[in-house]
Amino acid sequence: MTAVARLLEPLTPRVAPADPVAFAAMQRDRQASSIAWLIAAVLAAQHTALAALAALPGTAGGAAWPWAAIAVLVSLAMLGAGAAQLVLLVRADRGRAPVAATIGTLAAFGALLAPLSGFLMIAAGMLHVLAPLGAMGFAIALLALDPRMRPGVRRPVGAVLVGAAGAVAMLLWGVIDALVLLPLTLAPGMALGEIYAALGAAREDGGVWVPLAWAGLWLLAIVLLSLGLLRSRRGGRAALGMLLAVPVVALLALPLAEFSIGMGVSDTVASQGGMSSGYPALVLIVTLLAATAAALLISARRGTTPS
């Protein structure tokens, strides 16, 4: 079996087993898989809608549309995967129809709210502060677990290192987007030093600390989560999937973290506001991370291959 086949095996439909216990386990897996794909799709849809703002005139213009279009396709693919799992769930057991209908309705509602993502981002301001705190709480709970509860399971050192590095890299990209790419996009023709000199002279540079504070909170959450995953000896796929999911959630708040500095630049140089030219590319990577994290977590749950 090739490496690609081994990767896809846990994600492909399986023949319904005759054994009732095995059948029930397969149905639980299908339900969990559908939820994972649909949550990832809804989060990706919110990101994609925000990226579409960067394709409007006055920001990145038409150059941003290809990035946003690919992100839309990835989001639709995840919606399709989640819906397919729900169909398989109901075809195998009609009694699961109410549960499947509830899951599908919630996912559709979340996806349809994507055009309002800018408003929702502002309305959920406190949730963006609570999200890293919630991640820290989960990490502390993992740290409190006795590793002897999972005998024979090795610490997923490699997966944690890769996942943490990827999550931190995405945070760093977000900070660069906020402090470098956004000012350069909003003030074309000016050097970065000139922009910040003008902001300082106009006393409009107070927004610089916001993306730094946002990144600092999530960086602490990543460190604690990495330590918790090592101590609790989660499987490699589960650990990697959890860590790659962190920037998917964290970067939802990036436009909000950029708001103050964006307004400062716009007011100082009298330019039209908007997103940075690099934001759609960032969103595409986040969308791909959402798909990867969902696939890893589904694969880890099925456990058909060693972690």
PDB file of C-alpha atoms in Angstrom:
ATOM      1  CA  MET A   1       0.000   0.000   0.000  1.00  0.00           C
ATOM      2  CA  THR A   2       1.396   3.402  -0.998  1.00  0.00           C
ATOM      3  CA  ALA A   3       1.844   6.290   1.425  1.00  0.00           C
ATOM      4  CA  VAL A   4      -1.054   8.151  -0.231  1.00  0.00           C
ATOM      5  CA  ALA A   5      -3.321   5.116   0.104  1.00  0.00           C
ATOM      6  CA  ARG A   6      -2.407   4.751   3.774  1.00  0.00           C
ATOM      7  CA  LEU A   7      -3.243   8.423   4.301  1.00  0.00           C
ATOM      8  CA  LEU A   8      -6.608   8.162   2.545  1.00  0.00           C
ATOM      9  CA  GLU A   9      -7.652   4.815   4.030  1.00  0.00           C
ATOM     10  CA  PRO A  10      -8.958   6.236   7.322  1.00  0.00           C
ATOM     11  CA  LEU A  11     -10.959   8.872   5.421  1.00  0.00           C
ATOM     12  CA  THR A  12     -12.748   6.678   2.864  1.00  0.00           C
ATOM     13  CA  PRO A  13     -16.163   5.007   3.327  1.00  0.00           C
ATOM     14  CA  ARG A  14     -16.134   1.453   4.642  1.00  0.00           C
ATOM     15  CA  VAL A  15     -18.423  -1.516   4.099  1.00  0.00           C
ATOM     16  CA  ALA A  16     -20.922  -1.863   6.942  1.00  0.00           C
ATOM     17  CA  PRO A  17     -19.824  -4.767   9.172  1.00  0.00           C
ATOM     18  CA  ALA A  18     -22.263  -7.491  10.189  1.00  0.00           C
ATOM     19  CA  ASP A  19     -21.164  -7.392  13.834  1.00  0.00           C
ATOM     20  CA  PRO A  20     -23.465  -4.982  15.765  1.00  0.00           C
ATOM     21  CA  VAL A  21     -20.650  -3.690  17.960  1.00  0.00           C
ATOM     22  CA  ALA A  22     -18.413  -2.965  14.978  1.00  0.00           C
ATOM     23  CA  PHE A  23     -21.348  -1.378  13.136  1.00  0.00           C
ATOM     24  CA  ALA A  24     -22.090   0.941  16.067  1.00  0.00           C
ATOM     25  CA  ALA A  25     -18.422   1.929  16.231  1.00  0.00           C
ATOM     26  CA  MET A  26     -18.407   2.685  12.501  1.00  0.00           C
ATOM     27  CA  GLN A  27     -21.505   4.869  12.849  1.00  0.00           C
ATOM     28  CA  ARG A  28     -19.906   6.796  15.706  1.00  0.00           C
ATOM     29  CA  ASP A  29     -16.857   7.329  13.517  1.00  0.00           C
ATOM     30  CA  ARG A  30     -19.015   8.590  10.664  1.00  0.00           C
ATOM     31  CA  GLN A  31     -20.814  11.036  12.912  1.00  0.00           C
ATOM     32  CA  ALA A  32     -17.554  12.304  14.402  1.00  0.00           C
ATOM     33  CA  SER A  33     -16.021  12.575  10.922  1.00  0.00           C
ATOM     34  CA  SER A  34     -18.945  14.607   9.635  1.00  0.00           C
ATOM     35  CA  ILE A  35     -18.713  16.985  12.580  1.00  0.00           C
ATOM     36  CA  ALA A  36     -14.959  17.438  12.115  1.00  0.00           C
ATOM     37  CA  TRP A  37     -15.257  18.163   8.381  1.00  0.00           C
ATOM     38  CA  LEU A  38     -18.191  20.526   8.834  1.00  0.00           C
ATOM     39  CA  ILE A  39     -16.589  22.503  11.671  1.00  0.00           C
ATOM     40  CA  ALA A  40     -13.445  22.886   9.575  1.00  0.00           C
ATOM     41  CA  ALA A  41     -15.555  23.953   6.590  1.00  0.00           C
ATOM     42  CA  VAL A  42     -17.488  26.571   8.562  1.00  0.00           C
ATOM     43  CA  LEU A  43     -14.291  28.042  10.017  1.00  0.00           C
ATOM     44  CA  ALA A  44     -12.721  28.071   6.554  1.00  0.00           C
ATOM     45  CA  ALA A  45     -15.817  29.788   5.152  1.00  0.00           C
ATOM     46  CA  GLN A  46     -15.499  32.571   7.727  1.00  0.00           C
ATOM     47  CA  HIS A  47     -11.845  33.062   6.794  1.00  0.00           C
ATOM     48  CA  THR A  48     -12.656  33.010   3.080  1.00  0.00           C
ATOM     49  CA  ALA A  49     -15.360  35.646   3.437  1.00  0.00           C
ATOM     50  CA  LEU A  50     -12.887  37.925   5.212  1.00  0.00           C
ATOM     51  CA  ALA A  51     -10.346  37.301   2.445  1.00  0.00           C
ATOM     52  CA  ALA A  52     -12.899  38.383  -0.141  1.00  0.00           C
ATOM     53  CA  LEU A  53     -12.775  41.849   1.432  1.00  0.00           C
ATOM     54  CA  ALA A  54      -9.127  42.078   0.410  1.00  0.00           C
ATOM     55  CA  ALA A  55     -10.126  41.526  -3.205  1.00  0.00           C
ATOM     56  CA  LEU A  56     -12.288  44.640  -3.246  1.00  0.00           C
ATOM     57  CA  PRO A  57     -11.092  47.778  -5.054  1.00  0.00           C
ATOM     58  CA  GLY A  58      -8.742  49.886  -2.982  1.00  0.00           C
ATOM     59  CA  THR A  59      -6.917  46.972  -1.390  1.00  0.00           C
ATOM     60  CA  ALA A  60      -5.306  44.092  -3.254  1.00  0.00           C
ATOM     61  CA  GLY A  61      -7.670  44.358  -6.203  1.00  0.00           C
ATOM     62  CA  GLY A  62      -8.056  41.562  -8.708  1.00  0.00           C
ATOM     63  CA  ALA A  63      -4.781  39.903  -7.703  1.00  0.00           C
ATOM     64  CA  ALA A  64      -6.470  38.581  -4.552  1.00  0.00           C
ATOM     65  CA  TRP A  65      -9.315  36.774  -6.296  1.00  0.00           C
ATOM     66  CA  PRO A  66      -7.386  33.599  -7.283  1.00  0.00           C
ATOM     67  CA  TRP A  67      -6.361  33.028  -3.661  1.00  0.00           C
ATOM     68  CA  ALA A  68      -9.903  33.595  -2.414  1.00  0.00           C
ATOM     69  CA  ALA A  69     -11.361  31.372  -5.159  1.00  0.00           C
ATOM     70  CA  ILE A  70      -9.118  28.432  -4.243  1.00  0.00           C
ATOM     71  CA  ALA A  71     -10.008  28.887  -0.570  1.00  0.00           C
ATOM     72  CA  VAL A  72     -13.701  28.747  -1.518  1.00  0.00           C
ATOM     73  CA  LEU A  73     -13.141  25.469  -3.386  1.00  0.00           C
ATOM     74  CA  VAL A  74     -11.338  23.934  -0.393  1.00  0.00           C
ATOM     75  CA  SER A  75     -14.167  25.028   1.918  1.00  0.00           C
ATOM     76  CA  LEU A  76     -16.771  23.522  -0.422  1.00  0.00           C
ATOM     77  CA  ALA A  77     -14.798  20.272  -0.588  1.00  0.00           C
ATOM     78  CA  MET A  78     -14.863  20.006   3.209  1.00  0.00           C
ATOM     79  CA  LEU A  79     -18.595  20.748   3.254  1.00  0.00           C
ATOM     80  CA  GLY A  80     -19.056  17.991   0.692  1.00  0.00           C
ATOM     81  CA  ALA A  81     -16.998  15.532   2.740  1.00  0.00           C
ATOM     82  CA  GLY A  82     -19.018  16.281   5.860  1.00  0.00           C
ATOM     83  CA  ALA A  83     -22.319  15.995   4.002  1.00  0.00           C
ATOM     84  CA  ALA A  84     -21.228  12.682   2.464  1.00  0.00           C
ATOM     85  CA  GLN A  85     -20.523  11.261   5.912  1.00  0.00           C
ATOM     86  CA  LEU A  86     -24.002  12.325   7.048  1.00  0.00           C
ATOM     87  CA  VAL A  87     -25.562  10.623   4.019  1.00  0.00           C
ATOM     88  CA  LEU A  88     -23.668   7.403   4.766  1.00  0.00           C
ATOM     89  CA  LEU A  89     -24.719   7.680   8.411  1.00  0.00           C
ATOM     90  CA  VAL A  90     -28.420   7.868   7.523  1.00  0.00           C
ATOM     91  CA  ARG A  91     -28.285   5.277   4.728  1.00  0.00           C
ATOM     92  CA  ALA A  92     -26.892   2.733   7.168  1.00  0.00           C
ATOM     93  CA  ASP A  93     -29.351   3.605   9.951  1.00  0.00           C
ATOM     94  CA  ARG A  94     -32.512   5.658   9.334  1.00  0.00           C
ATOM     95  CA  GLY A  95     -32.787   6.231  13.049  1.00  0.00           C
ATOM     96  CA  ARG A  96     -29.823   8.599  12.807  1.00  0.00           C
ATOM     97  CA  ALA A  97     -31.750  10.969  10.537  1.00  0.00           C
ATOM     98  CA  PRO A  98     -32.728  13.494  13.263  1.00  0.00           C
ATOM     99  CA  VAL A  99     -29.129  13.746  14.492  1.00  0.00           C
ATOM    100  CA  ALA A 100     -27.825  14.092  10.938  1.00  0.00           C
ATOM    101  CA  ALA A 101     -30.438  16.744  10.156  1.00  0.00           C
ATOM    102  CA  THR A 102     -29.439  18.745  13.231  1.00  0.00           C
ATOM    103  CA  ILE A 103     -25.736  18.571  12.377  1.00  0.00           C
ATOM    104  CA  GLY A 104     -26.395  19.514   8.747  1.00  0.00           C
ATOM    105  CA  THR A 105     -28.667  22.414   9.683  1.00  0.00           C
ATOM    106  CA  LEU A 106     -26.130  23.889  12.088  1.00  0.00           C
ATOM    107  CA  ALA A 107     -23.361  23.558   9.505  1.00  0.00           C
ATOM    108  CA  ALA A 108     -25.487  25.167   6.788  1.00  0.00           C
ATOM    109  CA  PHE A 109     -26.399  28.011   9.134  1.00  0.00           C
ATOM    110  CA  GLY A 110     -22.733  28.582   9.979  1.00  0.00           C
ATOM    111  CA  ALA A 111     -21.735  28.573   6.315  1.00  0.00           C
ATOM    112  CA  LEU A 112     -24.547  30.948   5.342  1.00  0.00           C
ATOM    113  CA  LEU A 113     -23.351  33.401   7.998  1.00  0.00           C
ATOM    114  CA  ALA A 114     -19.982  33.690   6.227  1.00  0.00           C
ATOM    115  CA  PRO A 115     -20.949  36.895   4.351  1.00  0.00           C
ATOM    116  CA  LEU A 116     -21.491  38.494   7.768  1.00  0.00           C
ATOM    117  CA  SER A 117     -18.087  37.369   9.038  1.00  0.00           C
ATOM    118  CA  GLY A 118     -16.820  40.940   9.399  1.00  0.00           C
ATOM    119  CA  PHE A 119     -19.751  41.892  11.621  1.00  0.00           C
ATOM    120  CA  LEU A 120     -19.559  38.619  13.552  1.00  0.00           C
ATOM    121  CA  MET A 121     -15.836  39.135  14.149  1.00  0.00           C
ATOM    122  CA  ILE A 122     -16.551  42.474  15.841  1.00  0.00           C
ATOM    123  CA  ALA A 123     -19.613  41.189  17.717  1.00  0.00           C
ATOM    124  CA  ALA A 124     -17.589  38.276  19.098  1.00  0.00           C
ATOM    125  CA  GLY A 125     -14.810  40.535  20.369  1.00  0.00           C
ATOM    126  CA  MET A 126     -14.617  39.003  23.855  1.00  0.00           C
ATOM    127  CA  LEU A 127     -14.693  35.478  22.440  1.00  0.00           C
ATOM    128  CA  HIS A 128     -11.422  36.229  20.663  1.00  0.00           C
ATOM    129  CA  VAL A 129      -9.898  36.938  24.074  1.00  0.00           C
ATOM    130  CA  LEU A 130     -11.499  33.893  25.686  1.00  0.00           C
ATOM    131  CA  ALA A 131     -10.420  31.526  22.882  1.00  0.00           C
ATOM    132  CA  PRO A 132      -6.694  31.475  23.782  1.00  0.00           C
ATOM    133  CA  LEU A 133      -7.622  31.287  27.459  1.00  0.00           C
ATOM    134  CA  GLY A 134      -9.815  28.279  26.677  1.00  0.00           C
ATOM    135  CA  ALA A 135      -6.940  26.648  24.806  1.00  0.00           C
ATOM    136  CA  MET A 136      -4.712  27.259  27.824  1.00  0.00           C
ATOM    137  CA  GLY A 137      -7.316  25.689  30.097  1.00  0.00           C
ATOM    138  CA  PHE A 138      -7.486  22.601  27.899  1.00  0.00           C
ATOM    139  CA  ALA A 139      -3.689  22.418  27.887  1.00  0.00           C
ATOM    140  CA  ILE A 140      -3.551  22.663  31.672  1.00  0.00           C
ATOM    141  CA  ALA A 141      -6.094  19.829  31.891  1.00  0.00           C
ATOM    142  CA  LEU A 142      -3.808  17.709  29.700  1.00  0.00           C
ATOM    143  CA  LEU A 143      -0.854  18.585  31.913  1.00  0.00           C
ATOM    144  CA  ALA A 144      -2.822  17.406  34.938  1.00  0.00           C
ATOM    145  CA  LEU A 145      -3.297  13.924  33.442  1.00  0.00           C
ATOM    146  CA  ASP A 146      -1.076  11.156  34.717  1.00  0.00           C
ATOM    147  CA  PRO A 147       0.910   9.804  31.719  1.00  0.00           C
ATOM    148  CA  ARG A 148       0.794   6.346  33.317  1.00  0.00           C
ATOM    149  CA  MET A 149      -2.893   6.257  32.315  1.00  0.00           C
ATOM    150  CA  ARG A 150      -1.705   5.553  28.737  1.00  0.00           C
ATOM    151  CA  PRO A 151       0.902   2.805  29.182  1.00  0.00           C
ATOM    152  CA  GLY A 152       2.868   1.813  26.127  1.00  0.00           C
ATOM    153  CA  VAL A 153       2.059   5.022  24.218  1.00  0.00           C
ATOM    154  CA  ARG A 154       5.143   6.980  23.265  1.00  0.00           C
ATOM    155  CA  ARG A 155       5.328  10.729  23.584  1.00  0.00           C
ATOM    156  CA  PRO A 156       4.582  12.279  20.159  1.00  0.00           C
ATOM    157  CA  VAL A 157       7.715  14.434  20.165  1.00  0.00           C
ATOM    158  CA  GLY A 158       8.078  14.724  16.392  1.00  0.00           C
ATOM    159  CA  ALA A 159       4.419  15.515  15.764  1.00  0.00           C
ATOM    160  CA  VAL A 160       4.352  18.108  18.542  1.00  0.00           C
ATOM    161  CA  LEU A 161       7.478  19.824  17.237  1.00  0.00           C
ATOM    162  CA  VAL A 162       6.106  19.968  13.684  1.00  0.00           C
ATOM    163  CA  GLY A 163       2.671  21.127  14.821  1.00  0.00           C
ATOM    164  CA  ALA A 164       4.014  23.762  17.200  1.00  0.00           C
ATOM    165  CA  ALA A 165       6.425  25.063  14.565  1.00  0.00           C
ATOM    166  CA  GLY A 166       3.610  25.316  12.026  1.00  0.00           C
ATOM    167  CA  ALA A 167       1.290  27.080  14.465  1.00  0.00           C
ATOM    168  CA  VAL A 168       3.967  29.568  15.541  1.00  0.00           C
ATOM    169  CA  ALA A 169       4.897  30.226  11.905  1.00  0.00           C
ATOM    170  CA  MET A 170       1.289  31.136  11.143  1.00  0.00           C
ATOM    171  CA  LEU A 171       1.189  33.492  14.133  1.00  0.00           C
ATOM    172  CA  LEU A 172       4.392  35.115  12.898  1.00  0.00           C
ATOM    173  CA  TRP A 173       2.873  35.505   9.445  1.00  0.00           C
ATOM    174  CA  GLY A 174      -0.123  37.189  11.070  1.00  0.00           C
ATOM    175  CA  VAL A 175       2.108  39.654  12.922  1.00  0.00           C
ATOM    176  CA  ILE A 176       4.017  40.428   9.710  1.00  0.00           C
ATOM    177  CA  ASP A 177       0.722  40.939   7.906  1.00  0.00           C
ATOM    178  CA  ALA A 178      -0.426  43.385  10.584  1.00  0.00           C
ATOM    179  CA  LEU A 179       2.769  45.355  11.130  1.00  0.00           C
ATOM    180  CA  VAL A 180       4.405  45.226   7.689  1.00  0.00           C
ATOM    181  CA  LEU A 181       2.118  44.200   4.827  1.00  0.00           C
ATOM    182  CA  LEU A 182      -0.976  46.104   5.945  1.00  0.00           C
ATOM    183  CA  PRO A 183       0.769  49.504   6.337  1.00  0.00           C
ATOM    184  CA  LEU A 184       2.561  49.048   3.007  1.00  0.00           C
ATOM    185  CA  THR A 185      -0.730  48.158   1.299  1.00  0.00           C
ATOM    186  CA  LEU A 186      -2.601  51.120   2.784  1.00  0.00           C
ATOM    187  CA  ALA A 187       0.206  53.604   2.059  1.00  0.00           C
ATOM    188  CA  PRO A 188       1.569  52.662  -1.377  1.00  0.00           C
ATOM    189  CA  GLY A 189       4.727  54.467  -2.380  1.00  0.00           C
ATOM    190  CA  MET A 190       5.892  55.004   1.206  1.00  0.00           C
ATOM    191  CA  ALA A 191       8.662  53.046   2.911  1.00  0.00           C
ATOM    192  CA  LEU A 192       7.794  51.200   6.111  1.00  0.00           C
ATOM    193  CA  GLY A 193      10.050  53.476   8.166  1.00  0.00           C
ATOM    194  CA  GLU A 194       8.332  56.551   6.744  1.00  0.00           C
ATOM    195  CA  ILE A 195       4.923  55.141   7.605  1.00  0.00           C
ATOM    196  CA  TYR A 196       5.829  54.481  11.226  1.00  0.00           C
ATOM    197  CA  ALA A 197       7.541  57.859  11.522  1.00  0.00           C
ATOM    198  CA  ALA A 198       4.339  59.500  10.324  1.00  0.00           C
ATOM    199  CA  LEU A 199       2.278  57.392  12.734  1.00  0.00           C
ATOM    200  CA  GLY A 200       4.520  58.397  15.631  1.00  0.00           C
ATOM    201  CA  ALA A 201       4.356  62.079  14.734  1.00  0.00           C
ATOM    202  CA  ALA A 202       0.564  61.910  14.548  1.00  0.00           C
ATOM    203  CA  ARG A 203       0.372  59.795  17.733  1.00  0.00           C
ATOM    204  CA  GLU A 204      -1.457  57.091  15.790  1.00  0.00           C
ATOM    205  CA  ASP A 205       0.971  54.269  16.591  1.00  0.00           C
ATOM    206  CA  GLY A 206      -0.886  52.931  19.621  1.00  0.00           C
ATOM    207  CA  GLY A 207      -2.409  50.094  17.618  1.00  0.00           C
ATOM    208  CA  VAL A 208       0.957  48.365  17.213  1.00  0.00           C
ATOM    209  CA  TRP A 209       0.648  46.531  20.525  1.00  0.00           C
ATOM    210  CA  VAL A 210      -2.702  44.883  19.665  1.00  0.00           C
ATOM    211  CA  PRO A 211      -1.428  42.265  17.156  1.00  0.00           C
ATOM    212  CA  LEU A 212       1.577  41.683  19.420  1.00  0.00           C
ATOM    213  CA  ALA A 213      -0.686  41.005  22.410  1.00  0.00           C
ATOM    214  CA  TRP A 214      -2.897  38.744  20.270  1.00  0.00           C
ATOM    215  CA  ALA A 215       0.120  36.739  19.112  1.00  0.00           C
ATOM    216  CA  GLY A 216       1.561  36.594  22.636  1.00  0.00           C
ATOM    217  CA  LEU A 217      -1.604  35.064  24.099  1.00  0.00           C
ATOM    218  CA  TRP A 218      -1.790  32.423  21.404  1.00  0.00           C
ATOM    219  CA  LEU A 219       1.934  31.708  21.628  1.00  0.00           C
ATOM    220  CA  LEU A 220       1.515  30.909  25.321  1.00  0.00           C
ATOM    221  CA  ALA A 221      -1.449  28.681  24.458  1.00  0.00           C
ATOM    222  CA  ILE A 222       0.637  26.808  21.857  1.00  0.00           C
ATOM    223  CA  VAL A 223       3.479  26.246  24.329  1.00  0.00           C
ATOM    224  CA  LEU A 224       1.132  24.941  27.035  1.00  0.00           C
ATOM    225  CA  LEU A 225      -0.779  22.767  24.572  1.00  0.00           C
ATOM    226  CA  SER A 226       2.463  21.281  23.244  1.00  0.00           C
ATOM    227  CA  LEU A 227       3.591  20.394  26.762  1.00  0.00           C
ATOM    228  CA  GLY A 228       0.164  18.963  27.576  1.00  0.00           C
ATOM    229  CA  LEU A 229       0.133  16.778  24.470  1.00  0.00           C
ATOM    230  CA  LEU A 230       3.586  15.464  25.327  1.00  0.00           C
ATOM    231  CA  ARG A 231       2.682  14.665  28.911  1.00  0.00           C
ATOM    232  CA  SER A 232      -0.683  13.071  28.122  1.00  0.00           C
ATOM    233  CA  ARG A 233       0.923  10.990  25.351  1.00  0.00           C
ATOM    234  CA  ARG A 234      -1.690  11.677  22.711  1.00  0.00           C
ATOM    235  CA  GLY A 235      -1.050   9.916  19.422  1.00  0.00           C
ATOM    236  CA  GLY A 236       1.063  11.688  16.834  1.00  0.00           C
ATOM    237  CA  ARG A 237      -1.798  12.363  14.431  1.00  0.00           C
ATOM    238  CA  ALA A 238      -4.062  13.694  17.168  1.00  0.00           C
ATOM    239  CA  ALA A 239      -1.307  15.943  18.535  1.00  0.00           C
ATOM    240  CA  LEU A 240      -0.428  17.305  15.102  1.00  0.00           C
ATOM    241  CA  GLY A 241      -4.089  17.853  14.224  1.00  0.00           C
ATOM    242  CA  MET A 242      -4.787  19.759  17.447  1.00  0.00           C
ATOM    243  CA  LEU A 243      -1.785  22.033  17.026  1.00  0.00           C
ATOM    244  CA  LEU A 244      -2.533  22.771  13.367  1.00  0.00           C
ATOM    245  CA  ALA A 245      -6.095  23.658  14.348  1.00  0.00           C
ATOM    246  CA  VAL A 246      -4.832  26.409  16.669  1.00  0.00           C
ATOM    247  CA  PRO A 247      -3.959  28.970  13.952  1.00  0.00           C
ATOM    248  CA  VAL A 248      -7.257  28.209  12.186  1.00  0.00           C
ATOM    249  CA  VAL A 249      -9.069  29.549  15.246  1.00  0.00           C
ATOM    250  CA  ALA A 250      -6.498  32.167  16.237  1.00  0.00           C
ATOM    251  CA  LEU A 251      -6.317  33.910  12.865  1.00  0.00           C
ATOM    252  CA  LEU A 252     -10.054  34.577  12.861  1.00  0.00           C
ATOM    253  CA  ALA A 253      -9.188  37.503  15.136  1.00  0.00           C
ATOM    254  CA  LEU A 254      -6.389  38.883  12.956  1.00  0.00           C
ATOM    255  CA  PRO A 255      -8.508  41.489  11.114  1.00  0.00           C
ATOM    256  CA  LEU A 256      -9.762  42.711  14.483  1.00  0.00           C
ATOM    257  CA  ALA A 257      -6.202  42.876  15.832  1.00  0.00           C
ATOM    258  CA  GLU A 258      -5.198  44.853  12.731  1.00  0.00           C
ATOM    259  CA  PHE A 259      -8.064  47.311  12.977  1.00  0.00           C
ATOM    260  CA  SER A 260      -6.372  49.957  15.142  1.00  0.00           C
ATOM    261  CA  ILE A 261      -3.146  50.099  13.172  1.00  0.00           C
ATOM    262  CA  GLY A 262      -5.088  50.049   9.908  1.00  0.00           C
ATOM    263  CA  MET A 263      -7.205  52.988  11.033  1.00  0.00           C
ATOM    264  CA  GLY A 264      -4.087  54.803  12.205  1.00  0.00           C
ATOM    265  CA  VAL A 265      -2.413  54.440   8.817  1.00  0.00           C
ATOM    266  CA  SER A 266      -5.578  55.408   6.951  1.00  0.00           C
ATOM    267  CA  ASP A 267      -6.090  58.529   9.071  1.00  0.00           C
ATOM    268  CA  THR A 268      -2.428  59.542   8.885  1.00  0.00           C
ATOM    269  CA  VAL A 269      -1.875  59.197   5.143  1.00  0.00           C
ATOM    270  CA  ALA A 270      -5.507  59.792   4.131  1.00  0.00           C
ATOM    271  CA  SER A 271      -5.848  56.443   2.357  1.00  0.00           C
ATOM    272  CA  GLN A 272      -8.773  54.092   1.929  1.00  0.00           C
ATOM    273  CA  GLY A 273      -8.917  51.319   4.509  1.00  0.00           C
ATOM    274  CA  GLY A 274      -8.902  47.617   3.778  1.00  0.00           C
ATOM    275  CA  MET A 275      -6.913  44.430   4.168  1.00  0.00           C
ATOM    276  CA  SER A 276      -3.300  43.774   3.228  1.00  0.00           C
ATOM    277  CA  SER A 277      -2.285  42.459  -0.174  1.00  0.00           C
ATOM    278  CA  GLY A 278      -0.982  39.278   1.464  1.00  0.00           C
ATOM    279  CA  TYR A 279      -4.098  38.465   3.493  1.00  0.00           C
ATOM    280  CA  PRO A 280      -5.848  36.271   0.857  1.00  0.00           C
ATOM    281  CA  ALA A 281      -2.760  34.058   0.552  1.00  0.00           C
ATOM    282  CA  LEU A 282      -2.677  33.746   4.342  1.00  0.00           C
ATOM    283  CA  VAL A 283      -6.325  32.703   4.350  1.00  0.00           C
ATOM    284  CA  LEU A 284      -5.713  30.045   1.704  1.00  0.00           C
ATOM    285  CA  ILE A 285      -2.995  28.469   3.864  1.00  0.00           C
ATOM    286  CA  VAL A 286      -5.301  28.629   6.895  1.00  0.00           C
ATOM    287  CA  THR A 287      -8.036  26.898   4.888  1.00  0.00           C
ATOM    288  CA  LEU A 288      -5.635  24.134   3.887  1.00  0.00           C
ATOM    289  CA  LEU A 289      -4.558  23.813   7.530  1.00  0.00           C
ATOM    290  CA  ALA A 290      -8.205  23.407   8.541  1.00  0.00           C
ATOM    291  CA  ALA A 291      -8.589  20.550   6.064  1.00  0.00           C
ATOM    292  CA  THR A 292      -5.331  18.949   7.199  1.00  0.00           C
ATOM    293  CA  ALA A 293      -6.233  19.221  10.882  1.00  0.00           C
ATOM    294  CA  ALA A 294      -9.662  17.683  10.278  1.00  0.00           C
ATOM    295  CA  ALA A 295      -8.160  14.805   8.287  1.00  0.00           C
ATOM    296  CA  LEU A 296      -5.553  14.117  10.971  1.00  0.00           C
ATOM    297  CA  LEU A 297      -8.082  14.140  13.811  1.00  0.00           C
ATOM    298  CA  ILE A 298     -10.453  11.859  11.896  1.00  0.00           C
ATOM    299  CA  SER A 299      -7.596   9.516  11.071  1.00  0.00           C
ATOM    300  CA  ALA A 300      -6.437   9.494  14.691  1.00  0.00           C
ATOM    301  CA  ARG A 301      -9.931   8.624  15.914  1.00  0.00           C
ATOM    302  CA  ARG A 302     -10.280   5.696  13.544  1.00  0.00           C
ATOM    303  CA  GLY A 303      -6.786   4.547  14.416  1.00  0.00           C
ATOM    304  CA  THR A 304      -6.398   2.328  11.380  1.00  0.00           C
ATOM    305  CA  THR A 305      -2.705   3.219  11.146  1.00  0.00           C
ATOM    306  CA  PRO A 306      -0.161   3.788  13.893  1.00  0.00           C
ATOM    307  CA  SER A 307       0.151   7.380  15.096  1.00  0.00           C
TER     308      SER A 307
END
